[in-house]
Amino acid sequence: SLTTAMAASARLLFRGAGLKAYTANVNSGAQSSFGTTLLRLSPNCSSQTKTQIKHASHFTYHPDPVPTMYGPTTKMNLFQSVTSALDNTLASDPTAVIFGEDVAFGGVFRCTVGLRDKYGKDRVFNTPLCEQGIVGFGIGAAAAGATAIAEIQFADYIYPAFDQIVNEAAKYRYRSGNLFDCGNLTIRAPWGCVGHGSLYHSQSPEAFFAHCPGIKIVIPRGPVQCKGLLLSCIEDHNPCIFFEPKILYRAAVEQVPTEAYTIPLSQAEVLQEGSDVTLVAWGTQIHVLREVVSMAQEKLGVSCELIDLQTILPWDTETVCKSVAKTGRLLISHEAPVTGGFAAEISSTVQEECFLNLEAPITRVCGYDTPFPHIFEPFYIPDKWKCFEAVKRLISY
């Protein structure tokens, strides 16, 4: 219809403009000033501008220790660790192909830079601007025996491919009685808030897919975990969705092994042991809660145990429930809206498994039930102060 065509044209123009802005940002390595520039258009918003700058990064990145079990390491940020994982895969697996919008020149966030020149245009190539087609092609390629790695340019634009992922990829093996499958499909997508993304570049859609058996969902917290978990997804015999926290692409820097290595899926990691409160998160929010752990210890004398869930589906219930049985209190935090967010699933499971251990109601500190705002992002995100106040309430209950 005419309305559909107009909407598609507007979407293409909007995304093209956004793509140029993001590409310029990434190539320069500079923090975007897009949101600040918009705020400066108003003569009455100087205080808001300061708030926007203050919250441009609402966390301090805490790098993981240098891994010693995987061989030599080199300094990488998160997007470079993605590139390294894809490079290892293309080098070792002749059936591997990488495709998506603009991946041939390196992608908006530079995650595939140099791979087309190294491995050829038949293995690293652009697709039309059609997410449904990207995933549909990936399903077919994987079913035919290829290792298919699809990129959705932003997680916010994964929804047109929802039918292909949920009704086709996730059910392919089941409906054929295991005669056929598309388990060699991995779908990558930049995910989460970035400081200036607003409605269409800041969403965290993991809960939409967590309701669907047959796929795995993984979200890393930094470069070391990113490479190991991505390679595990690529090697896994089930279709996987790998969400990459876009705000960490350049902010997160660690010593990452140059050779291929894997980190097991569906295993949460206890990053900080504690005795009073269990904190659970994934992706960017891990770094927010790391600061909360320190604040709680210094200001309240409260010992927090911090768990990185890492795999959203199937998630590690054993590690979380074991921790809650010890501490008696649980706080879960994520950027996505609170209603129907994955924190609700964790809360329900823990209540069923650990009811007699609980000393206080399970608490969720999440995004609000609104579209992701632009200038009001500082009020929307579940920052360390909101989480710290929640810890105080848990302890004093």
Short mmCIF file of C-alpha atoms in Angstrom, two decimals:
data_model
loop_
_atom_site.label_atom_id
_atom_site.label_comp_id
_atom_site.label_asym_id
_atom_site.label_seq_id
_atom_site.Cartn_x
_atom_site.Cartn_y
_atom_site.Cartn_z
CA SER A 1 0.00 0.00 0.00
CA LEU A 2 0.97 3.64 -0.34
CA THR A 3 1.13 4.03 3.44
CA THR A 4 3.44 1.04 3.76
CA ALA A 5 5.66 2.31 0.96
CA MET A 6 5.88 5.76 2.55
CA ALA A 7 6.71 4.25 5.93
CA ALA A 8 9.41 2.09 4.37
CA SER A 9 10.88 5.10 2.57
CA ALA A 10 10.89 7.15 5.76
CA ARG A 11 12.51 4.28 7.62
CA LEU A 12 15.21 3.95 4.99
CA LEU A 13 15.94 7.69 5.08
CA PHE A 14 15.98 7.77 8.87
CA ARG A 15 18.26 4.79 9.17
CA GLY A 16 20.53 6.10 6.46
CA ALA A 17 20.95 9.35 8.33
CA GLY A 18 21.45 7.52 11.61
CA LEU A 19 23.93 5.17 9.95
CA LYS A 20 26.07 8.08 8.76
CA ALA A 21 26.04 9.61 12.23
CA TYR A 22 27.00 6.35 13.91
CA THR A 23 29.66 5.57 11.29
CA ALA A 24 31.25 8.98 11.70
CA ASN A 25 31.20 8.46 15.45
CA VAL A 26 32.80 5.05 15.34
CA ASN A 27 35.43 5.98 12.79
CA SER A 28 36.54 8.94 14.88
CA GLY A 29 36.37 7.01 18.13
CA ALA A 30 34.68 10.02 19.71
CA GLN A 31 31.78 10.07 22.12
CA SER A 32 28.67 11.16 20.25
CA SER A 33 27.46 14.69 20.97
CA PHE A 34 24.19 14.21 19.10
CA GLY A 35 22.01 14.35 22.21
CA THR A 36 23.94 17.29 23.64
CA THR A 37 23.65 19.17 20.36
CA LEU A 38 19.86 18.78 20.39
CA LEU A 39 19.71 19.99 23.96
CA ARG A 40 21.72 23.09 23.10
CA LEU A 41 19.07 24.14 20.63
CA SER A 42 17.07 25.33 23.62
CA PRO A 43 18.35 28.40 25.50
CA ASN A 44 16.77 27.14 28.72
CA CYS A 45 18.40 23.75 29.01
CA SER A 46 21.95 24.36 30.22
CA SER A 47 21.36 22.30 33.36
CA GLN A 48 19.87 19.49 31.28
CA THR A 49 22.92 19.59 29.03
CA LYS A 50 25.13 19.04 32.06
CA THR A 51 22.92 16.17 33.12
CA GLN A 52 23.11 14.66 29.65
CA ILE A 53 26.91 14.89 29.66
CA LYS A 54 27.06 13.49 33.18
CA HIS A 55 24.97 10.50 32.18
CA ALA A 56 26.55 9.95 28.76
CA SER A 57 28.26 7.06 30.49
CA HIS A 58 26.23 6.01 33.52
CA PHE A 59 28.82 3.48 34.67
CA THR A 60 32.53 2.94 35.06
CA TYR A 61 33.86 0.04 33.02
CA HIS A 62 35.62 -2.61 35.07
CA PRO A 63 37.83 -4.87 32.91
CA ASP A 64 38.13 -8.57 33.63
CA PRO A 65 41.49 -9.98 34.74
CA VAL A 66 43.82 -10.99 31.92
CA PRO A 67 42.98 -14.60 31.02
CA THR A 68 45.95 -16.94 31.17
CA MET A 69 44.43 -20.21 29.98
CA TYR A 70 43.87 -19.36 26.30
CA GLY A 71 47.34 -18.38 25.11
CA PRO A 72 48.75 -14.98 24.07
CA THR A 73 46.57 -11.90 24.47
CA THR A 74 46.40 -8.48 22.89
CA LYS A 75 44.56 -5.29 23.81
CA MET A 76 41.09 -5.18 22.22
CA ASN A 77 37.89 -3.26 22.72
CA LEU A 78 34.60 -5.09 22.43
CA PHE A 79 34.04 -4.59 18.69
CA GLN A 80 37.59 -5.77 18.00
CA SER A 81 36.94 -8.91 20.05
CA VAL A 82 33.91 -9.57 17.81
CA THR A 83 36.09 -9.10 14.74
CA SER A 84 38.70 -11.47 16.20
CA ALA A 85 36.08 -14.16 16.85
CA LEU A 86 34.69 -13.84 13.32
CA ASP A 87 38.21 -13.91 11.88
CA ASN A 88 39.00 -17.12 13.79
CA THR A 89 35.77 -18.68 12.51
CA LEU A 90 36.31 -17.76 8.86
CA ALA A 91 39.89 -19.05 9.03
CA SER A 92 38.99 -22.43 10.54
CA ASP A 93 35.60 -23.10 8.92
CA PRO A 94 35.46 -22.91 5.10
CA THR A 95 31.64 -23.05 5.19
CA ALA A 96 31.33 -19.93 7.37
CA VAL A 97 29.66 -16.87 5.82
CA ILE A 98 28.93 -13.44 7.33
CA PHE A 99 26.18 -11.24 5.93
CA GLY A 100 23.99 -8.27 6.79
CA GLU A 101 23.47 -4.61 6.05
CA ASP A 102 26.83 -2.89 5.34
CA VAL A 103 28.99 -5.68 6.79
CA ALA A 104 31.16 -5.74 3.66
CA PHE A 105 32.76 -2.37 4.46
CA GLY A 106 33.02 -3.21 8.16
CA GLY A 107 29.57 -2.40 9.49
CA VAL A 108 28.25 0.61 11.36
CA PHE A 109 30.25 -0.36 14.45
CA ARG A 110 33.26 -1.74 12.50
CA CYS A 111 32.77 -5.29 13.77
CA THR A 112 33.54 -6.85 10.36
CA VAL A 113 36.22 -4.45 9.19
CA GLY A 114 38.82 -6.08 6.93
CA LEU A 115 37.11 -9.46 6.72
CA ARG A 116 35.81 -9.11 3.15
CA ASP A 117 39.28 -8.16 1.90
CA LYS A 118 40.80 -11.11 3.73
CA TYR A 119 38.23 -13.80 2.91
CA GLY A 120 36.47 -12.56 -0.21
CA LYS A 121 33.12 -11.14 -1.20
CA ASP A 122 31.52 -14.60 -1.39
CA ARG A 123 32.00 -15.12 2.36
CA VAL A 124 31.48 -11.59 3.74
CA PHE A 125 28.78 -9.70 1.88
CA ASN A 126 26.04 -7.10 2.10
CA THR A 127 22.33 -7.86 2.01
CA PRO A 128 19.32 -5.71 1.16
CA LEU A 129 17.80 -3.65 3.96
CA CYS A 130 15.40 -6.41 4.95
CA GLU A 131 15.79 -8.14 8.31
CA GLN A 132 13.23 -10.81 7.47
CA GLY A 133 15.26 -11.65 4.38
CA ILE A 134 18.57 -11.66 6.28
CA VAL A 135 17.35 -14.22 8.82
CA GLY A 136 15.43 -16.20 6.22
CA PHE A 137 18.59 -16.46 4.12
CA GLY A 138 20.53 -17.48 7.22
CA ILE A 139 18.07 -20.26 7.99
CA GLY A 140 18.41 -21.61 4.47
CA ALA A 141 22.20 -21.37 4.47
CA ALA A 142 22.45 -23.12 7.85
CA ALA A 143 20.00 -25.84 6.79
CA ALA A 144 22.15 -26.44 3.70
CA GLY A 145 25.23 -26.99 5.88
CA ALA A 146 26.89 -23.57 6.10
CA THR A 147 27.92 -21.82 9.29
CA ALA A 148 25.69 -18.76 8.91
CA ILE A 149 26.45 -15.58 10.87
CA ALA A 150 23.84 -12.88 10.30
CA GLU A 151 24.11 -9.31 11.52
CA ILE A 152 21.05 -7.23 12.34
CA GLN A 153 22.33 -3.65 12.29
CA PHE A 154 20.55 -2.71 15.54
CA ALA A 155 18.62 -4.98 17.89
CA ASP A 156 15.77 -2.47 17.59
CA TYR A 157 15.31 -3.59 13.97
CA ILE A 158 15.17 -7.30 14.70
CA TYR A 159 11.36 -7.21 14.92
CA PRO A 160 10.70 -7.58 11.17
CA ALA A 161 12.64 -10.86 11.46
CA PHE A 162 10.65 -12.01 14.50
CA ASP A 163 8.52 -14.42 12.49
CA GLN A 164 11.55 -16.01 10.83
CA ILE A 165 13.32 -16.44 14.17
CA VAL A 166 10.39 -17.63 16.27
CA ASN A 167 8.30 -19.57 13.75
CA GLU A 168 11.05 -20.93 11.50
CA ALA A 169 14.54 -21.00 13.05
CA ALA A 170 13.45 -22.02 16.55
CA LYS A 171 11.09 -24.76 15.33
CA TYR A 172 12.99 -26.11 12.32
CA ARG A 173 14.49 -29.10 14.15
CA TYR A 174 11.34 -29.94 16.11
CA ARG A 175 8.94 -29.90 13.19
CA SER A 176 11.14 -32.24 11.13
CA GLY A 177 11.72 -34.74 13.93
CA ASN A 178 15.43 -33.84 13.88
CA LEU A 179 15.79 -34.76 10.20
CA PHE A 180 16.70 -31.15 9.42
CA ASP A 181 17.89 -28.21 11.47
CA CYS A 182 19.38 -24.74 11.19
CA GLY A 183 21.51 -25.03 14.31
CA ASN A 184 24.52 -23.42 12.62
CA LEU A 185 22.78 -20.03 12.54
CA THR A 186 24.03 -17.20 14.77
CA ILE A 187 22.31 -13.81 14.72
CA ARG A 188 24.37 -10.88 16.02
CA ALA A 189 22.86 -7.51 16.95
CA PRO A 190 24.01 -4.35 18.79
CA TRP A 191 21.87 -4.05 21.91
CA GLY A 192 20.98 -1.73 24.79
CA CYS A 193 21.16 1.97 25.48
CA VAL A 194 24.07 4.01 24.18
CA GLY A 195 23.55 7.47 25.66
CA HIS A 196 21.89 9.05 22.63
CA GLY A 197 19.99 6.33 20.81
CA SER A 198 16.44 7.20 21.83
CA LEU A 199 13.46 5.14 20.67
CA TYR A 200 14.99 3.23 17.78
CA HIS A 201 18.58 2.60 18.85
CA SER A 202 18.45 1.79 22.58
CA GLN A 203 16.13 -1.16 23.08
CA SER A 204 16.85 -4.42 24.90
CA PRO A 205 14.54 -7.03 23.33
CA GLU A 206 15.90 -10.21 24.93
CA ALA A 207 12.65 -10.98 26.80
CA PHE A 208 10.66 -11.20 23.55
CA PHE A 209 12.75 -14.18 22.46
CA ALA A 210 13.11 -15.78 25.91
CA HIS A 211 9.50 -16.99 25.56
CA CYS A 212 10.48 -19.16 22.59
CA PRO A 213 11.93 -22.68 23.02
CA GLY A 214 14.51 -23.67 20.42
CA ILE A 215 16.85 -20.68 20.44
CA LYS A 216 19.60 -19.52 22.75
CA ILE A 217 20.13 -15.91 23.83
CA VAL A 218 23.50 -14.63 25.02
CA ILE A 219 24.68 -11.18 26.20
CA PRO A 220 28.34 -10.55 27.16
CA ARG A 221 29.68 -7.96 29.61
CA GLY A 222 33.08 -7.26 28.00
CA PRO A 223 35.61 -8.20 25.30
CA VAL A 224 36.99 -11.41 26.86
CA GLN A 225 33.52 -12.80 27.50
CA CYS A 226 32.29 -11.50 24.16
CA LYS A 227 34.77 -13.43 22.06
CA GLY A 228 34.47 -16.67 24.03
CA LEU A 229 30.68 -16.61 24.17
CA LEU A 230 30.32 -15.62 20.50
CA LEU A 231 32.52 -18.53 19.42
CA SER A 232 30.43 -20.83 21.64
CA CYS A 233 27.27 -19.59 19.91
CA ILE A 234 28.80 -20.16 16.48
CA GLU A 235 29.82 -23.70 17.44
CA ASP A 236 26.53 -24.52 19.18
CA HIS A 237 24.11 -26.80 17.33
CA ASN A 238 21.14 -24.55 18.01
CA PRO A 239 20.23 -21.18 16.49
CA CYS A 240 21.59 -18.44 18.77
CA ILE A 241 20.93 -14.74 19.17
CA PHE A 242 23.99 -12.85 20.36
CA PHE A 243 23.27 -9.36 21.66
CA GLU A 244 26.30 -7.03 21.90
CA PRO A 245 26.05 -4.02 24.27
CA LYS A 246 26.70 -1.20 21.84
CA ILE A 247 27.78 1.28 24.51
CA LEU A 248 30.66 -1.09 25.31
CA TYR A 249 31.96 -1.40 21.74
CA ARG A 250 34.65 1.20 22.45
CA ALA A 251 34.26 1.81 26.19
CA ALA A 252 35.21 -1.76 27.10
CA VAL A 253 38.91 -2.58 26.65
CA GLU A 254 40.65 -5.74 27.88
CA GLN A 255 43.49 -8.11 27.10
CA VAL A 256 41.83 -10.69 24.85
CA PRO A 257 43.34 -13.98 23.63
CA THR A 258 44.15 -13.88 19.93
CA GLU A 259 43.43 -17.56 19.33
CA ALA A 260 39.98 -19.12 19.35
CA TYR A 261 38.50 -20.18 22.69
CA THR A 262 35.03 -20.86 24.02
CA ILE A 263 33.16 -20.03 27.22
CA PRO A 264 30.31 -22.43 28.12
CA LEU A 265 26.78 -21.23 27.47
CA SER A 266 24.04 -21.37 30.11
CA GLN A 267 26.55 -20.87 32.92
CA ALA A 268 26.23 -17.75 35.04
CA GLU A 269 29.38 -16.36 36.62
CA VAL A 270 29.72 -15.20 40.21
CA LEU A 271 31.86 -12.07 39.87
CA GLN A 272 31.80 -11.07 43.53
CA GLU A 273 30.94 -13.33 46.45
CA GLY A 274 28.83 -11.91 49.26
CA SER A 275 26.56 -12.87 52.12
CA ASP A 276 23.74 -10.31 52.43
CA VAL A 277 22.19 -9.60 48.99
CA THR A 278 22.34 -11.31 45.59
CA LEU A 279 22.54 -8.97 42.58
CA VAL A 280 21.79 -10.39 39.11
CA ALA A 281 22.27 -8.66 35.76
CA TRP A 282 23.81 -9.07 32.30
CA GLY A 283 25.58 -6.94 29.72
CA THR A 284 26.13 -3.27 30.56
CA GLN A 285 24.18 -3.45 33.80
CA ILE A 286 26.87 -5.66 35.31
CA HIS A 287 29.16 -2.64 35.48
CA VAL A 288 26.45 -0.55 37.11
CA LEU A 289 25.98 -3.20 39.79
CA ARG A 290 29.71 -3.54 40.33
CA GLU A 291 29.66 0.03 41.57
CA VAL A 292 26.62 -0.76 43.72
CA VAL A 293 28.55 -3.62 45.34
CA SER A 294 31.30 -1.19 46.36
CA MET A 295 28.84 1.47 47.52
CA ALA A 296 26.88 -1.01 49.63
CA GLN A 297 30.05 -2.23 51.32
CA GLU A 298 31.46 1.23 51.95
CA LYS A 299 28.27 3.07 52.97
CA LEU A 300 26.19 0.33 54.55
CA GLY A 301 28.59 -2.45 55.47
CA VAL A 302 26.46 -4.74 53.29
CA SER A 303 28.06 -7.68 51.46
CA CYS A 304 26.62 -8.19 47.97
CA GLU A 305 27.07 -11.21 45.72
CA LEU A 306 27.13 -10.21 42.03
CA ILE A 307 26.13 -12.67 39.30
CA ASP A 308 26.47 -12.18 35.54
CA LEU A 309 23.76 -14.31 33.97
CA GLN A 310 25.47 -14.23 30.51
CA THR A 311 23.02 -16.66 28.88
CA ILE A 312 19.40 -15.52 29.02
CA LEU A 313 18.00 -18.70 27.53
CA PRO A 314 18.45 -21.37 28.78
CA TRP A 315 19.51 -19.57 31.98
CA ASP A 316 21.48 -20.89 34.93
CA THR A 317 18.85 -21.33 37.63
CA GLU A 318 21.14 -23.38 39.85
CA THR A 319 23.78 -20.66 40.36
CA VAL A 320 21.21 -17.95 41.06
CA CYS A 321 19.09 -20.05 43.44
CA LYS A 322 22.17 -21.29 45.31
CA SER A 323 23.21 -17.68 45.89
CA VAL A 324 19.74 -16.56 47.03
CA ALA A 325 19.51 -19.50 49.41
CA LYS A 326 22.69 -18.14 51.02
CA THR A 327 21.87 -14.41 51.07
CA GLY A 328 18.08 -14.48 51.45
CA ARG A 329 17.68 -11.38 49.28
CA LEU A 330 17.61 -10.82 45.51
CA LEU A 331 17.82 -7.74 43.29
CA ILE A 332 17.59 -8.11 39.50
CA SER A 333 18.32 -5.20 37.17
CA HIS A 334 18.04 -4.70 33.43
CA GLU A 335 17.54 -1.81 31.00
CA ALA A 336 14.43 -3.25 29.34
CA PRO A 337 10.97 -2.24 30.62
CA VAL A 338 9.99 -3.87 33.90
CA THR A 339 6.69 -5.44 32.80
CA GLY A 340 7.38 -8.78 31.16
CA GLY A 341 11.13 -8.23 31.34
CA PHE A 342 13.34 -11.24 31.95
CA ALA A 343 13.75 -10.18 35.58
CA ALA A 344 10.15 -11.32 36.06
CA GLU A 345 11.04 -14.87 34.98
CA ILE A 346 14.02 -14.96 37.33
CA SER A 347 11.90 -13.59 40.17
CA SER A 348 9.18 -16.18 39.64
CA THR A 349 11.62 -19.08 39.51
CA VAL A 350 13.51 -17.97 42.61
CA GLN A 351 10.26 -17.49 44.52
CA GLU A 352 9.26 -21.06 43.67
CA GLU A 353 12.65 -22.56 44.49
CA CYS A 354 13.81 -20.41 47.42
CA PHE A 355 10.62 -19.24 49.14
CA LEU A 356 11.65 -20.39 52.63
CA ASN A 357 15.08 -18.76 52.25
CA LEU A 358 13.82 -15.29 51.38
CA GLU A 359 14.23 -12.55 53.99
CA ALA A 360 12.66 -9.81 51.84
CA PRO A 361 10.55 -9.53 48.66
CA ILE A 362 12.49 -9.96 45.43
CA THR A 363 13.22 -6.55 43.91
CA ARG A 364 13.44 -5.53 40.25
CA VAL A 365 15.19 -2.31 39.19
CA CYS A 366 14.52 -1.93 35.48
CA GLY A 367 13.51 0.49 32.75
CA TYR A 368 10.06 2.07 32.82
CA ASP A 369 7.07 0.95 30.78
CA THR A 370 7.54 3.67 28.19
CA PRO A 371 9.31 3.92 24.84
CA PHE A 372 12.99 4.61 25.38
CA PRO A 373 13.33 8.40 25.79
CA HIS A 374 16.00 10.71 24.42
CA ILE A 375 16.62 13.72 26.68
CA PHE A 376 14.99 11.88 29.59
CA GLU A 377 17.30 8.86 29.33
CA PRO A 378 19.06 9.77 32.61
CA PHE A 379 15.72 9.35 34.39
CA TYR A 380 14.91 6.12 32.57
CA ILE A 381 18.02 4.00 33.01
CA PRO A 382 18.36 1.87 36.16
CA ASP A 383 21.52 3.62 37.34
CA LYS A 384 23.61 2.86 40.42
CA TRP A 385 21.63 5.23 42.64
CA LYS A 386 18.32 3.49 41.93
CA CYS A 387 19.94 0.11 42.52
CA PHE A 388 21.67 1.32 45.70
CA GLU A 389 18.36 2.59 47.11
CA ALA A 390 16.83 -0.81 46.32
CA VAL A 391 19.63 -2.52 48.27
CA LYS A 392 18.90 -0.28 51.26
CA ARG A 393 15.22 -1.23 51.12
CA LEU A 394 16.07 -4.93 50.92
CA ILE A 395 18.34 -4.75 53.93
CA SER A 396 15.92 -2.75 56.07
CA TYR A 397 12.81 -4.78 55.20
#
